[in-house]
PDB file of C-alpha atoms in Angstrom:
ATOM      1  CA  UNK A   3     -67.946  46.702  16.707  1.00 97.00           C
ATOM      2  CA  UNK A   4     -71.615  47.139  17.200  1.00 98.00           C
ATOM      3  CA  UNK A   5     -72.826  49.512  19.972  1.00 98.00           C
ATOM      4  CA  UNK A   6     -76.298  48.642  21.164  1.00 98.00           C
ATOM      5  CA  UNK A   7     -77.885  51.814  23.091  1.00 98.00           C
ATOM      6  CA  UNK A   8     -80.752  51.287  25.458  1.00 98.00           C
ATOM      7  CA  UNK A   9     -82.172  54.337  27.258  1.00 97.00           C
ATOM      8  CA  UNK A  10     -83.806  53.406  30.663  1.00 98.00           C
ATOM      9  CA  UNK A  11     -85.765  54.992  33.283  1.00 97.00           C
ATOM     10  CA  UNK A  12     -86.857  52.723  36.081  1.00 98.00           C
ATOM     11  CA  UNK A  13     -86.981  49.666  33.721  1.00 97.00           C
ATOM     12  CA  UNK A  14     -86.261  46.871  36.382  1.00 97.00           C
ATOM     13  CA  UNK A  15     -89.256  44.950  35.009  1.00 97.00           C
ATOM     14  CA  UNK A  16     -88.273  44.819  31.403  1.00 96.00           C
ATOM     15  CA  UNK A  17     -84.602  45.484  30.947  1.00 98.00           C
ATOM     16  CA  UNK A  18     -83.397  42.004  31.798  1.00 98.00           C
ATOM     17  CA  UNK A  19     -85.287  40.473  28.862  1.00 98.00           C
ATOM     18  CA  UNK A  20     -83.933  43.249  26.624  1.00 98.00           C
ATOM     19  CA  UNK A  21     -80.285  42.612  27.712  1.00 98.00           C
ATOM     20  CA  UNK A  22     -80.631  38.749  27.269  1.00 98.00           C
ATOM     21  CA  UNK A  23     -82.145  39.328  23.833  1.00 98.00           C
ATOM     22  CA  UNK A  24     -79.210  41.455  22.620  1.00 98.00           C
ATOM     23  CA  UNK A  25     -76.761  38.902  24.254  1.00 98.00           C
ATOM     24  CA  UNK A  26     -78.482  36.120  22.342  1.00 98.00           C
ATOM     25  CA  UNK A  27     -78.302  38.014  19.082  1.00 98.00           C
ATOM     26  CA  UNK A  28     -74.584  39.049  19.613  1.00 98.00           C
ATOM     27  CA  UNK A  29     -73.718  35.319  19.729  1.00 98.00           C
ATOM     28  CA  UNK A  30     -74.722  35.207  16.037  1.00 98.00           C
ATOM     29  CA  UNK A  31     -72.260  37.703  14.836  1.00 98.00           C
ATOM     30  CA  UNK A  32     -68.354  37.800  14.510  1.00 97.00           C
ATOM     31  CA  UNK A  33     -68.310  41.415  15.545  1.00 96.00           C
ATOM     32  CA  UNK A  34     -67.774  42.589  19.168  1.00 98.00           C
ATOM     33  CA  UNK A  35     -70.944  44.053  20.674  1.00 98.00           C
ATOM     34  CA  UNK A  36     -71.185  46.477  23.476  1.00 98.00           C
ATOM     35  CA  UNK A  37     -74.605  47.196  25.147  1.00 98.00           C
ATOM     36  CA  UNK A  38     -74.756  50.612  26.603  1.00 98.00           C
ATOM     37  CA  UNK A  39     -77.658  51.357  29.021  1.00 98.00           C
ATOM     38  CA  UNK A  40     -78.291  54.966  29.480  1.00 98.00           C
ATOM     39  CA  UNK A  41     -79.669  55.406  32.997  1.00 98.00           C
ATOM     40  CA  UNK A  42     -82.156  58.178  33.307  1.00 98.00           C
ATOM     41  CA  UNK A  43     -82.990  59.117  36.911  1.00 97.00           C
ATOM     42  CA  UNK A  44     -83.412  55.607  37.880  1.00 97.00           C
ATOM     43  CA  UNK A  45     -84.692  54.891  41.509  1.00 97.00           C
ATOM     44  CA  UNK A  46     -85.063  51.094  41.099  1.00 98.00           C
ATOM     45  CA  UNK A  47     -82.762  48.119  40.282  1.00 98.00           C
ATOM     46  CA  UNK A  48     -82.204  48.979  36.627  1.00 98.00           C
ATOM     47  CA  UNK A  49     -78.630  50.060  37.231  1.00 98.00           C
ATOM     48  CA  UNK A  50     -77.978  46.767  39.149  1.00 98.00           C
ATOM     49  CA  UNK A  51     -79.425  44.636  36.570  1.00 98.00           C
ATOM     50  CA  UNK A  52     -77.574  46.195  33.789  1.00 98.00           C
ATOM     51  CA  UNK A  53     -74.173  46.296  35.667  1.00 98.00           C
ATOM     52  CA  UNK A  54     -74.525  42.566  36.644  1.00 98.00           C
ATOM     53  CA  UNK A  55     -75.194  41.687  33.090  1.00 98.00           C
ATOM     54  CA  UNK A  56     -71.926  43.391  31.946  1.00 98.00           C
ATOM     55  CA  UNK A  57     -73.425  46.444  30.167  1.00 98.00           C
ATOM     56  CA  UNK A  58     -71.707  49.753  30.137  1.00 98.00           C
ATOM     57  CA  UNK A  59     -73.439  52.412  32.202  1.00 98.00           C
ATOM     58  CA  UNK A  60     -74.002  56.004  31.054  1.00 98.00           C
ATOM     59  CA  UNK A  61     -75.913  58.498  32.979  1.00 98.00           C
ATOM     60  CA  UNK A  62     -78.162  61.265  31.560  1.00 98.00           C
ATOM     61  CA  UNK A  63     -80.810  63.016  33.691  1.00 97.00           C
ATOM     62  CA  UNK A  64     -82.374  65.014  30.865  1.00 96.00           C
ATOM     63  CA  UNK A  65     -86.147  64.660  30.363  1.00 94.00           C
ATOM     64  CA  UNK A  66     -85.954  64.416  26.561  1.00 95.00           C
ATOM     65  CA  UNK A  67     -85.437  60.832  25.118  1.00 95.00           C
ATOM     66  CA  UNK A  68     -83.464  62.161  22.273  1.00 96.00           C
ATOM     67  CA  UNK A  69     -80.837  63.585  24.716  1.00 97.00           C
ATOM     68  CA  UNK A  70     -80.753  60.402  26.529  1.00 97.00           C
ATOM     69  CA  UNK A  71     -80.316  58.362  23.322  1.00 97.00           C
ATOM     70  CA  UNK A  72     -77.673  60.709  22.079  1.00 98.00           C
ATOM     71  CA  UNK A  73     -75.755  60.468  25.403  1.00 98.00           C
ATOM     72  CA  UNK A  74     -75.285  56.767  24.750  1.00 98.00           C
ATOM     73  CA  UNK A  75     -74.293  57.284  21.147  1.00 98.00           C
ATOM     74  CA  UNK A  76     -71.691  59.760  22.288  1.00 98.00           C
ATOM     75  CA  UNK A  77     -70.019  57.101  24.413  1.00 98.00           C
ATOM     76  CA  UNK A  78     -70.295  54.399  21.768  1.00 98.00           C
ATOM     77  CA  UNK A  79     -67.028  52.775  20.591  1.00 98.00           C
ATOM     78  CA  UNK A  80     -68.743  50.886  17.711  1.00 98.00           C
ATOM     79  CA  UNK A  81     -68.856  51.907  14.024  1.00 98.00           C
ATOM     80  CA  UNK A  82     -72.436  50.619  13.976  1.00 98.00           C
ATOM     81  CA  UNK A  83     -75.211  51.995  16.329  1.00 98.00           C
ATOM     82  CA  UNK A  84     -78.323  50.109  17.077  1.00 98.00           C
ATOM     83  CA  UNK A  85     -80.945  51.727  19.390  1.00 97.00           C
ATOM     84  CA  UNK A  86     -83.592  49.720  21.313  1.00 97.00           C
ATOM     85  CA  UNK A  87     -85.809  50.638  24.141  1.00 94.00           C
ATOM     86  CA  UNK A  88     -85.394  48.863  27.466  1.00 96.00           C
ATOM     87  CA  UNK A  89     -89.086  47.440  27.287  1.00 93.00           C
ATOM     88  CA  UNK A  90     -88.418  45.824  23.832  1.00 94.00           C
ATOM     89  CA  UNK A  91     -86.441  42.858  22.781  1.00 95.00           C
ATOM     90  CA  UNK A  92     -84.845  41.703  19.577  1.00 97.00           C
ATOM     91  CA  UNK A  93     -84.939  38.080  17.998  1.00 96.00           C
ATOM     92  CA  UNK A  94     -81.475  36.329  17.707  1.00 98.00           C
ATOM     93  CA  UNK A  95     -81.004  37.015  14.198  1.00 98.00           C
ATOM     94  CA  UNK A  96     -81.479  40.939  14.517  1.00 98.00           C
ATOM     95  CA  UNK A  97     -77.873  41.930  14.772  1.00 98.00           C
ATOM     96  CA  UNK A  98     -76.840  39.489  11.738  1.00 98.00           C
ATOM     97  CA  UNK A  99     -79.586  41.262   9.760  1.00 98.00           C
ATOM     98  CA  UNK A 100     -78.325  44.652  10.538  1.00 98.00           C
ATOM     99  CA  UNK A 101     -74.816  43.727   9.488  1.00 98.00           C
ATOM    100  CA  UNK A 102     -76.158  41.932   6.339  1.00 98.00           C
ATOM    101  CA  UNK A 103     -78.080  44.864   5.143  1.00 98.00           C
ATOM    102  CA  UNK A 104     -75.435  47.414   5.888  1.00 98.00           C
ATOM    103  CA  UNK A 105     -72.758  45.468   4.151  1.00 97.00           C
ATOM    104  CA  UNK A 106     -74.812  45.313   0.931  1.00 98.00           C
ATOM    105  CA  UNK A 107     -74.113  48.973   0.491  1.00 98.00           C
ATOM    106  CA  UNK A 108     -77.570  49.570  -0.568  1.00 98.00           C
ATOM    107  CA  UNK A 109     -78.835  50.910   2.782  1.00 98.00           C
ATOM    108  CA  UNK A 110     -77.908  54.114   4.960  1.00 98.00           C
ATOM    109  CA  UNK A 111     -79.598  52.204   7.900  1.00 97.00           C
ATOM    110  CA  UNK A 112     -83.159  51.717   8.864  1.00 96.00           C
ATOM    111  CA  UNK A 113     -85.562  50.253  11.402  1.00 94.00           C
ATOM    112  CA  UNK A 114     -87.715  47.254  11.947  1.00 92.00           C
ATOM    113  CA  UNK A 115     -91.315  46.594  11.966  1.00 78.00           C
ATOM    114  CA  UNK A 116     -92.673  46.699  15.479  1.00 73.00           C
ATOM    115  CA  UNK A 117     -94.517  43.488  16.571  1.00 61.00           C
ATOM    116  CA  UNK A 118     -96.422  44.358  19.767  1.00 62.00           C
ATOM    117  CA  UNK A 119     -96.527  41.602  22.317  1.00 65.00           C
ATOM    118  CA  UNK A 120     -99.932  42.982  23.222  1.00 55.00           C
ATOM    119  CA  UNK A 121    -102.451  45.544  21.920  1.00 57.00           C
ATOM    120  CA  UNK A 122    -104.253  48.008  24.170  1.00 60.00           C
ATOM    121  CA  UNK A 123    -106.431  50.946  23.376  1.00 71.00           C
ATOM    122  CA  UNK A 124    -103.499  53.249  24.257  1.00 63.00           C
ATOM    123  CA  UNK A 125    -101.053  51.504  21.913  1.00 53.00           C
ATOM    124  CA  UNK A 126    -103.867  51.471  19.111  1.00 55.00           C
ATOM    125  CA  UNK A 127    -104.544  55.294  19.675  1.00 60.00           C
ATOM    126  CA  UNK A 128    -100.720  55.945  19.533  1.00 56.00           C
ATOM    127  CA  UNK A 129    -100.409  54.087  16.300  1.00 54.00           C
ATOM    128  CA  UNK A 130    -103.306  56.111  14.814  1.00 61.00           C
ATOM    129  CA  UNK A 131    -101.747  59.510  15.842  1.00 59.00           C
ATOM    130  CA  UNK A 132     -98.342  58.757  14.419  1.00 54.00           C
ATOM    131  CA  UNK A 133     -99.438  57.009  11.140  1.00 56.00           C
ATOM    132  CA  UNK A 134    -100.232  60.171   9.212  1.00 59.00           C
ATOM    133  CA  UNK A 135     -96.745  61.488  10.196  1.00 50.00           C
ATOM    134  CA  UNK A 136     -95.193  58.284   9.184  1.00 51.00           C
ATOM    135  CA  UNK A 137     -97.117  58.409   5.826  1.00 55.00           C
ATOM    136  CA  UNK A 138     -96.188  62.002   5.125  1.00 53.00           C
ATOM    137  CA  UNK A 139     -92.472  61.241   5.461  1.00 47.00           C
ATOM    138  CA  UNK A 140     -92.340  57.806   3.938  1.00 50.00           C
ATOM    139  CA  UNK A 141     -91.044  56.043   7.129  1.00 52.00           C
ATOM    140  CA  UNK A 142     -92.968  52.946   8.044  1.00 53.00           C
ATOM    141  CA  UNK A 143     -90.518  51.208  10.452  1.00 61.00           C
ATOM    142  CA  UNK A 144     -89.540  52.345  14.004  1.00 62.00           C
ATOM    143  CA  UNK A 145     -88.621  51.022  17.318  1.00 72.00           C
ATOM    144  CA  UNK A 146     -85.179  49.681  16.794  1.00 93.00           C
ATOM    145  CA  UNK A 147     -82.801  51.922  14.557  1.00 97.00           C
ATOM    146  CA  UNK A 148     -79.612  50.877  13.041  1.00 98.00           C
ATOM    147  CA  UNK A 149     -76.864  52.807  11.020  1.00 98.00           C
ATOM    148  CA  UNK A 150     -73.190  53.396  10.822  1.00 98.00           C
ATOM    149  CA  UNK A 151     -72.102  55.787  13.531  1.00 98.00           C
ATOM    150  CA  UNK A 152     -70.616  58.136  10.967  1.00 98.00           C
ATOM    151  CA  UNK A 153     -74.164  58.565   9.343  1.00 98.00           C
ATOM    152  CA  UNK A 154     -75.687  58.997  12.956  1.00 98.00           C
ATOM    153  CA  UNK A 155     -73.149  61.754  13.708  1.00 98.00           C
ATOM    154  CA  UNK A 156     -73.614  63.283  10.206  1.00 98.00           C
ATOM    155  CA  UNK A 157     -77.421  63.844  10.696  1.00 98.00           C
ATOM    156  CA  UNK A 158     -76.798  64.949  14.305  1.00 98.00           C
ATOM    157  CA  UNK A 159     -78.372  61.881  16.071  1.00 98.00           C
ATOM    158  CA  UNK A 160     -81.784  62.399  17.477  1.00 97.00           C
ATOM    159  CA  UNK A 161     -83.242  65.993  17.600  1.00 97.00           C
ATOM    160  CA  UNK A 162     -83.030  67.207  21.147  1.00 95.00           C
ATOM    161  CA  UNK A 163     -85.833  69.823  20.570  1.00 95.00           C
ATOM    162  CA  UNK A 164     -88.474  67.005  20.053  1.00 92.00           C
ATOM    163  CA  UNK A 165     -90.393  65.663  23.038  1.00 87.00           C
ATOM    164  CA  UNK A 166     -92.284  63.269  20.805  1.00 83.00           C
ATOM    165  CA  UNK A 167     -91.953  61.492  17.337  1.00 82.00           C
ATOM    166  CA  UNK A 168     -88.300  61.953  17.765  1.00 89.00           C
ATOM    167  CA  UNK A 169     -87.805  58.462  16.288  1.00 89.00           C
ATOM    168  CA  UNK A 170     -89.961  59.146  13.231  1.00 87.00           C
ATOM    169  CA  UNK A 171     -87.827  62.333  12.711  1.00 92.00           C
ATOM    170  CA  UNK A 172     -84.626  60.501  12.969  1.00 94.00           C
ATOM    171  CA  UNK A 173     -85.686  57.938  10.369  1.00 93.00           C
ATOM    172  CA  UNK A 174     -86.811  60.722   7.989  1.00 93.00           C
ATOM    173  CA  UNK A 175     -83.516  62.546   8.319  1.00 96.00           C
ATOM    174  CA  UNK A 176     -81.367  59.397   7.992  1.00 96.00           C
ATOM    175  CA  UNK A 177     -83.563  58.507   4.953  1.00 95.00           C
ATOM    176  CA  UNK A 178     -82.860  61.872   3.298  1.00 96.00           C
ATOM    177  CA  UNK A 179     -79.161  61.559   4.112  1.00 98.00           C
ATOM    178  CA  UNK A 180     -79.118  58.192   2.365  1.00 98.00           C
ATOM    179  CA  UNK A 181     -80.699  59.705  -0.625  1.00 97.00           C
ATOM    180  CA  UNK A 182     -77.683  62.025  -1.055  1.00 97.00           C
ATOM    181  CA  UNK A 183     -75.518  58.842  -1.349  1.00 96.00           C
ATOM    182  CA  UNK A 184     -77.845  56.825  -3.571  1.00 98.00           C
ATOM    183  CA  UNK A 185     -78.793  54.663  -0.434  1.00 98.00           C
ATOM    184  CA  UNK A 186     -82.199  53.572   0.878  1.00 96.00           C
ATOM    185  CA  UNK A 187     -83.743  53.553   4.313  1.00 95.00           C
ATOM    186  CA  UNK A 188     -84.265  49.931   5.039  1.00 94.00           C
ATOM    187  CA  UNK A 189     -86.742  47.918   7.131  1.00 92.00           C
ATOM    188  CA  UNK A 190     -85.727  44.743   8.565  1.00 94.00           C
ATOM    189  CA  UNK A 191     -88.326  41.957   7.798  1.00 90.00           C
ATOM    190  CA  UNK A 192     -86.313  38.824   8.549  1.00 92.00           C
ATOM    191  CA  UNK A 193     -85.897  39.625  12.390  1.00 93.00           C
ATOM    192  CA  UNK A 194     -88.369  41.065  14.814  1.00 91.00           C
ATOM    193  CA  UNK A 195     -88.526  43.455  17.731  1.00 87.00           C
TER     194      UNK A 195
END
């Protein structure tokens, strides 16, 4: 089983497209796929949209994204974890690519290159700020992370003490964990987020 985890804080404008993209990708794999939406202090229709779409609902009121993502992982029933934000979506071949890469035995897990739908000065500045951190730690993919749940648990998931760059830190620690087993951190190139 694959557990897709989506943190969501008032995402009624975006979460429908995210959920539909996960469903479309799930149709292309033989494995069962559960979509866990972690509601974070939502005051809009996010819960209603997720529930109507058949997602499992988890609630976490913390103000730290790592804690919110970890709450979803703690409830996951799958042996593969995939994280995606509510304002993002995956191409239909994403989950098949996750399975393919993990089944090679060469990868501990990984990320995907982010293809922004739009570019704004804020997005560009954010990219410039995190680029040196990514280069320093050898992590050049983000946005959507995937690994076996046992490896997620082995590295302690996302670091609850970080209020930013928690995804880059997660990727760095997953990469280092993989090195101990002779596995690489992979970047999916045949599918997009």
